[in-house]
Amino acid sequence: MAKVNTKKKTYNTKKSSGSGSKKASGASSKKTVRKEDREIIDTKKNFYRSELTAIIAGLLGLFLLLTDFGLLGTLGGIFLNLQKGLLGQGYFLLSAAIIAAVVVLFKYRDNYFAPMKAGCVFGILIVVCAFIDLLMSGLGSEKHGVSIGELYSLAADGAAGGGLIGGLISDGLKSLIGFAGTAVLLLALLLVFVVFIFEVSFINFASKGARKTAVVVKKSADRTFEAARSGHEQYRQYQRENAERRAALREERKRQFLAEDDYPEDGYRNEGYSRD
């Protein structure tokens, strides 16, 4: 009896271990399914998020573009004054910047820095507005000693310049580093934004431009040297031909003079010769 009970216990132990392995495999399969479902859900979320962002941004860009042309009535006029007050003469670039940011997001959607690239598009817009305010003297002459509210009002009324944003940046930099320093700094920021968005090497671009310029200068110098050498050769040939003509003329005159001396003075009339 003891042996039989031992076998039963052993059988029961095997049975229980088999059921345990089945449960473990079932749990792992459920975890795998859940991970796959999460990946599918995350993919769909990203898709819907990007699509909705593109649609909303495109509609906003179109809305602002219509306000720039005065096609949206009173509401459009309010948004137009807001754009002018903030961006000044660069207000018409805001709609283009929004559309460009959407294009950058879609082009670099798999890039970790895609949102930062889209932000750099608006950074370019701000730099351009600061450049406009720096170069245009109209608003600059009117805003000495004015407050931020008055600066916004002047830009909204159509005064020349970069609006509130461009004016604050331009005036702040000019007070620190002057006109030339501000221009150089803004240009450097513009290049940084462009390089970051398009991932192009400015150094390689400059070196390629330098090499192309060197090739063009060398070709131009070779053509100039060849033209100078050809002109010198033509001049020397002309000098040789001119010297030969003068020598031939002297020889001809010498022969004529010797021929006249061979005949007596009285013999010209008798033999039909004449000195003329």
Tab-separated table of C-alpha atoms in Angstrom:
chain	number	residue	atom	x	y	z
A	1	MET	CA	0.000	0.000	0.000
A	2	ALA	CA	2.848	2.295	0.729
A	3	LYS	CA	4.270	1.805	-2.690
A	4	VAL	CA	0.971	2.561	-4.396
A	5	ASN	CA	0.536	5.782	-2.491
A	6	THR	CA	4.026	6.852	-3.450
A	7	LYS	CA	3.312	6.376	-7.121
A	8	LYS	CA	0.088	8.306	-6.875
A	9	LYS	CA	1.851	11.146	-5.189
A	10	THR	CA	4.515	11.106	-7.859
A	11	TYR	CA	1.883	11.110	-10.572
A	12	ASN	CA	0.053	13.956	-8.964
A	13	THR	CA	3.291	15.919	-8.731
A	14	LYS	CA	3.969	15.500	-12.410
A	15	LYS	CA	0.483	16.516	-13.271
A	16	SER	CA	0.664	19.630	-11.161
A	17	SER	CA	4.034	20.623	-12.716
A	18	GLY	CA	2.590	20.273	-16.209
A	19	SER	CA	-0.342	22.492	-15.407
A	20	GLY	CA	2.034	25.064	-13.884
A	21	SER	CA	4.102	25.229	-17.072
A	22	LYS	CA	0.931	25.708	-19.096
A	23	LYS	CA	-0.092	28.600	-16.866
A	24	ALA	CA	3.330	30.212	-17.175
A	25	SER	CA	3.297	29.942	-20.960
A	26	GLY	CA	-0.199	31.383	-21.047
A	27	ALA	CA	0.882	34.331	-18.898
A	28	SER	CA	3.910	35.030	-21.084
A	29	SER	CA	1.759	34.913	-24.219
A	30	LYS	CA	-0.651	37.379	-22.625
A	31	LYS	CA	2.258	39.706	-21.812
A	32	THR	CA	3.482	39.451	-25.406
A	33	VAL	CA	0.034	40.243	-26.729
A	34	ARG	CA	-0.230	43.213	-24.409
A	35	LYS	CA	3.130	44.574	-25.573
A	36	GLU	CA	2.094	44.224	-29.209
A	37	ASP	CA	-1.214	45.949	-28.469
A	38	ARG	CA	0.599	48.783	-26.750
A	39	GLU	CA	2.889	49.236	-29.733
A	40	ILE	CA	-0.096	49.323	-32.093
A	41	ILE	CA	-1.893	51.806	-29.854
A	42	ASP	CA	1.189	54.029	-29.611
A	43	THR	CA	1.621	53.945	-33.391
A	44	LYS	CA	-1.988	54.953	-33.925
A	45	LYS	CA	-1.707	57.714	-31.339
A	46	ASN	CA	1.343	59.145	-33.049
A	47	PHE	CA	-0.389	58.951	-36.418
A	48	TYR	CA	-3.538	60.729	-35.232
A	49	ARG	CA	-1.490	63.300	-33.315
A	50	SER	CA	0.653	64.160	-36.337
A	51	GLU	CA	-2.336	64.282	-38.674
A	52	LEU	CA	-4.356	66.508	-36.364
A	53	THR	CA	-1.366	68.774	-35.793
A	54	ALA	CA	-0.843	69.151	-39.537
A	55	ILE	CA	-4.511	69.890	-40.194
A	56	ILE	CA	-4.811	72.434	-37.373
A	57	ALA	CA	-1.538	74.167	-38.291
A	58	GLY	CA	-2.472	74.247	-41.982
A	59	LEU	CA	-5.860	75.777	-41.197
A	60	LEU	CA	-4.234	78.330	-38.908
A	61	GLY	CA	-1.722	79.266	-41.603
A	62	LEU	CA	-4.513	79.617	-44.156
A	63	PHE	CA	-6.548	81.685	-41.700
A	64	LEU	CA	-3.662	84.074	-41.080
A	65	LEU	CA	-2.945	84.299	-44.800
A	66	LEU	CA	-6.543	85.338	-45.446
A	67	THR	CA	-6.327	87.942	-42.692
A	68	ASP	CA	-3.241	89.411	-44.392
A	69	PHE	CA	-5.361	90.117	-47.466
A	70	GLY	CA	-8.255	91.525	-45.417
A	71	LEU	CA	-10.719	88.788	-46.409
A	72	LEU	CA	-12.079	87.842	-42.974
A	73	GLY	CA	-13.881	91.008	-41.927
A	74	THR	CA	-13.754	92.354	-38.385
A	75	LEU	CA	-12.247	89.213	-36.847
A	76	GLY	CA	-9.554	89.150	-39.506
A	77	GLY	CA	-8.780	92.805	-38.802
A	78	ILE	CA	-8.230	92.029	-35.124
A	79	PHE	CA	-5.787	89.244	-35.935
A	80	LEU	CA	-4.083	91.410	-38.545
A	81	ASN	CA	-3.476	94.192	-36.018
A	82	LEU	CA	-2.170	91.585	-33.586
A	83	GLN	CA	0.307	90.281	-36.162
A	84	LYS	CA	1.453	93.783	-37.090
A	85	GLY	CA	1.848	94.809	-33.477
A	86	LEU	CA	4.010	91.789	-32.662
A	87	LEU	CA	5.965	91.350	-35.907
A	88	GLY	CA	5.755	94.727	-37.660
A	89	GLN	CA	6.554	94.555	-41.369
A	90	GLY	CA	7.276	90.826	-41.020
A	91	TYR	CA	3.653	89.994	-40.179
A	92	PHE	CA	3.036	88.452	-43.611
A	93	LEU	CA	5.716	85.820	-42.898
A	94	LEU	CA	3.863	84.287	-39.952
A	95	SER	CA	1.507	82.167	-42.060
A	96	ALA	CA	4.418	80.976	-44.199
A	97	ALA	CA	6.389	80.111	-41.044
A	98	ILE	CA	3.520	77.996	-39.684
A	99	ILE	CA	3.207	76.056	-42.940
A	100	ALA	CA	6.981	75.645	-43.136
A	101	ALA	CA	7.066	74.315	-39.550
A	102	VAL	CA	4.464	71.680	-40.467
A	103	VAL	CA	6.495	70.653	-43.498
A	104	VAL	CA	9.617	70.342	-41.342
A	105	LEU	CA	7.754	68.208	-38.798
A	106	PHE	CA	6.597	65.789	-41.484
A	107	LYS	CA	9.920	65.671	-43.262
A	108	TYR	CA	11.820	64.867	-40.058
A	109	ARG	CA	9.044	62.973	-38.278
A	110	ASP	CA	11.405	60.101	-37.347
A	111	ASN	CA	14.026	62.521	-36.047
A	112	TYR	CA	14.262	63.097	-32.299
A	113	PHE	CA	14.927	66.811	-32.888
A	114	ALA	CA	11.898	67.367	-35.152
A	115	PRO	CA	10.061	69.654	-32.660
A	116	MET	CA	13.225	71.706	-32.168
A	117	LYS	CA	13.632	72.006	-35.939
A	118	ALA	CA	10.067	73.312	-36.194
A	119	GLY	CA	10.850	75.803	-33.414
A	120	CYS	CA	13.877	77.001	-35.370
A	121	VAL	CA	11.526	78.008	-38.191
A	122	PHE	CA	9.893	80.516	-35.860
A	123	GLY	CA	13.359	81.504	-34.658
A	124	ILE	CA	14.173	82.472	-38.239
A	125	LEU	CA	10.982	84.555	-38.342
A	126	ILE	CA	11.991	86.431	-35.187
A	127	VAL	CA	15.526	87.051	-36.502
A	128	VAL	CA	14.100	88.412	-39.757
A	129	CYS	CA	11.836	90.788	-37.836
A	130	ALA	CA	14.816	91.977	-35.794
A	131	PHE	CA	16.747	92.542	-39.033
A	132	ILE	CA	13.852	94.546	-40.449
A	133	ASP	CA	13.741	96.700	-37.344
A	134	LEU	CA	17.511	97.146	-37.463
A	135	LEU	CA	17.601	98.216	-41.106
A	136	MET	CA	14.511	100.402	-41.257
A	137	SER	CA	14.950	103.800	-39.688
A	138	GLY	CA	11.280	104.783	-39.705
A	139	LEU	CA	10.215	102.992	-36.561
A	140	GLY	CA	13.630	103.463	-34.982
A	141	SER	CA	13.265	107.248	-35.118
A	142	GLU	CA	9.823	107.145	-33.565
A	143	LYS	CA	10.378	104.741	-30.683
A	144	HIS	CA	13.044	106.529	-28.655
A	145	GLY	CA	11.752	106.772	-25.116
A	146	VAL	CA	8.445	105.014	-25.839
A	147	SER	CA	6.977	102.269	-23.692
A	148	ILE	CA	6.274	98.700	-24.769
A	149	GLY	CA	2.576	99.487	-25.221
A	150	GLU	CA	3.344	102.488	-27.394
A	151	LEU	CA	5.808	100.427	-29.391
A	152	TYR	CA	3.085	97.833	-30.025
A	153	SER	CA	0.593	100.553	-31.002
A	154	LEU	CA	3.031	102.167	-33.446
A	155	ALA	CA	3.685	98.829	-35.150
A	156	ALA	CA	-0.031	97.973	-35.270
A	157	ASP	CA	-0.717	101.326	-36.942
A	158	GLY	CA	1.729	100.412	-39.730
A	159	ALA	CA	4.964	102.082	-38.642
A	160	ALA	CA	8.062	100.667	-40.321
A	161	GLY	CA	10.054	98.174	-38.295
A	162	GLY	CA	9.947	94.718	-36.771
A	163	GLY	CA	7.088	95.191	-34.358
A	164	LEU	CA	7.203	94.646	-30.620
A	165	ILE	CA	9.298	91.453	-30.791
A	166	GLY	CA	11.762	92.647	-33.393
A	167	GLY	CA	12.027	96.082	-31.815
A	168	LEU	CA	12.821	94.769	-28.352
A	169	ILE	CA	15.483	92.399	-29.672
A	170	SER	CA	17.005	94.949	-32.030
A	171	ASP	CA	17.080	97.808	-29.519
A	172	GLY	CA	18.400	95.593	-26.748
A	173	LEU	CA	21.274	94.280	-28.860
A	174	LYS	CA	22.089	97.713	-30.307
A	175	SER	CA	22.402	99.177	-26.826
A	176	LEU	CA	24.917	96.436	-25.939
A	177	ILE	CA	26.982	95.792	-29.081
A	178	GLY	CA	25.989	98.538	-31.523
A	179	PHE	CA	24.585	98.389	-35.045
A	180	ALA	CA	27.388	96.332	-36.651
A	181	GLY	CA	27.582	93.847	-33.782
A	182	THR	CA	23.826	93.352	-33.843
A	183	ALA	CA	23.849	92.689	-37.582
A	184	VAL	CA	26.664	90.129	-37.238
A	185	LEU	CA	24.968	88.371	-34.321
A	186	LEU	CA	21.601	88.161	-36.076
A	187	LEU	CA	23.253	86.801	-39.201
A	188	ALA	CA	25.047	84.167	-37.110
A	189	LEU	CA	21.761	83.140	-35.456
A	190	LEU	CA	20.115	82.878	-38.855
A	191	LEU	CA	22.875	80.559	-40.103
A	192	VAL	CA	22.651	78.432	-36.946
A	193	PHE	CA	18.901	77.952	-37.394
A	194	VAL	CA	19.290	77.035	-41.066
A	195	VAL	CA	22.091	74.550	-40.328
A	196	PHE	CA	20.080	72.936	-37.526
A	197	ILE	CA	16.934	72.568	-39.632
A	198	PHE	CA	18.451	71.213	-42.833
A	199	GLU	CA	21.434	69.459	-41.213
A	200	VAL	CA	23.907	70.947	-43.652
A	201	SER	CA	27.480	71.768	-42.804
A	202	PHE	CA	28.207	75.440	-43.257
A	203	ILE	CA	31.939	74.718	-43.094
A	204	ASN	CA	31.710	72.202	-45.940
A	205	PHE	CA	29.525	74.587	-47.885
A	206	ALA	CA	32.013	77.411	-47.355
A	207	SER	CA	34.955	75.186	-48.313
A	208	LYS	CA	33.171	74.032	-51.464
A	209	GLY	CA	32.385	77.647	-52.314
A	210	ALA	CA	35.997	78.603	-51.676
A	211	ARG	CA	37.230	75.803	-53.929
A	212	LYS	CA	34.816	76.778	-56.682
A	213	THR	CA	35.845	80.410	-56.316
A	214	ALA	CA	39.512	79.422	-56.499
A	215	VAL	CA	38.850	77.403	-59.662
A	216	VAL	CA	36.979	80.305	-61.254
A	217	VAL	CA	39.724	82.769	-60.287
A	218	LYS	CA	42.409	80.428	-61.656
A	219	LYS	CA	40.539	79.982	-64.935
A	220	SER	CA	40.026	83.734	-65.196
A	221	ALA	CA	43.706	84.334	-64.462
A	222	ASP	CA	44.706	81.731	-67.082
A	223	ARG	CA	42.448	83.362	-69.655
A	224	THR	CA	43.856	86.785	-68.791
A	225	PHE	CA	47.429	85.502	-69.031
A	226	GLU	CA	46.684	83.737	-72.332
A	227	ALA	CA	45.056	86.867	-73.737
A	228	ALA	CA	48.016	88.977	-72.609
A	229	ARG	CA	50.480	86.523	-74.133
A	230	SER	CA	48.498	86.347	-77.353
A	231	GLY	CA	48.330	90.140	-77.494
A	232	HIS	CA	52.071	90.369	-76.886
A	233	GLU	CA	52.750	87.855	-79.642
A	234	GLN	CA	50.492	89.786	-82.025
A	235	TYR	CA	52.253	93.011	-81.102
A	236	ARG	CA	55.688	91.458	-81.728
A	237	GLN	CA	54.469	90.046	-85.045
A	238	TYR	CA	53.163	93.473	-85.996
A	239	GLN	CA	56.512	95.030	-85.034
A	240	ARG	CA	58.403	92.463	-87.136
A	241	GLU	CA	56.125	92.974	-90.136
A	242	ASN	CA	56.360	96.738	-89.761
A	243	ALA	CA	60.165	96.537	-89.549
A	244	GLU	CA	60.247	94.320	-92.660
A	245	ARG	CA	58.007	96.781	-94.523
A	246	ARG	CA	60.228	99.692	-93.525
A	247	ALA	CA	63.338	97.763	-94.555
A	248	ALA	CA	61.761	96.864	-97.901
A	249	LEU	CA	60.752	100.481	-98.428
A	250	ARG	CA	64.286	101.646	-97.703
A	251	GLU	CA	65.672	99.071	-100.128
A	252	GLU	CA	63.235	100.176	-102.802
A	253	ARG	CA	64.128	103.813	-102.338
A	254	LYS	CA	67.821	102.924	-102.421
A	255	ARG	CA	67.428	101.019	-105.695
A	256	GLN	CA	65.480	103.917	-107.191
A	257	PHE	CA	68.155	106.366	-106.100
A	258	LEU	CA	70.915	104.196	-107.592
A	259	ALA	CA	68.944	103.754	-110.779
A	260	GLU	CA	68.612	107.531	-111.190
A	261	ASP	CA	72.369	107.998	-110.741
A	262	ASP	CA	73.138	105.531	-113.591
A	263	TYR	CA	71.604	107.813	-116.255
A	264	PRO	CA	73.105	111.243	-117.325
A	265	GLU	CA	71.049	114.346	-116.939
A	266	ASP	CA	70.789	114.929	-120.699
A	267	GLY	CA	69.890	111.352	-121.478
A	268	TYR	CA	66.505	111.399	-119.836
A	269	ARG	CA	64.812	113.437	-122.572
A	270	ASN	CA	66.475	111.590	-125.438
A	271	GLU	CA	65.699	108.127	-124.146
A	272	GLY	CA	62.249	108.966	-122.786
A	273	TYR	CA	63.091	108.804	-119.035
A	274	SER	CA	61.948	111.300	-116.572
A	275	ARG	CA	62.837	111.854	-112.949
A	276	ASP	CA	59.151	112.242	-112.183
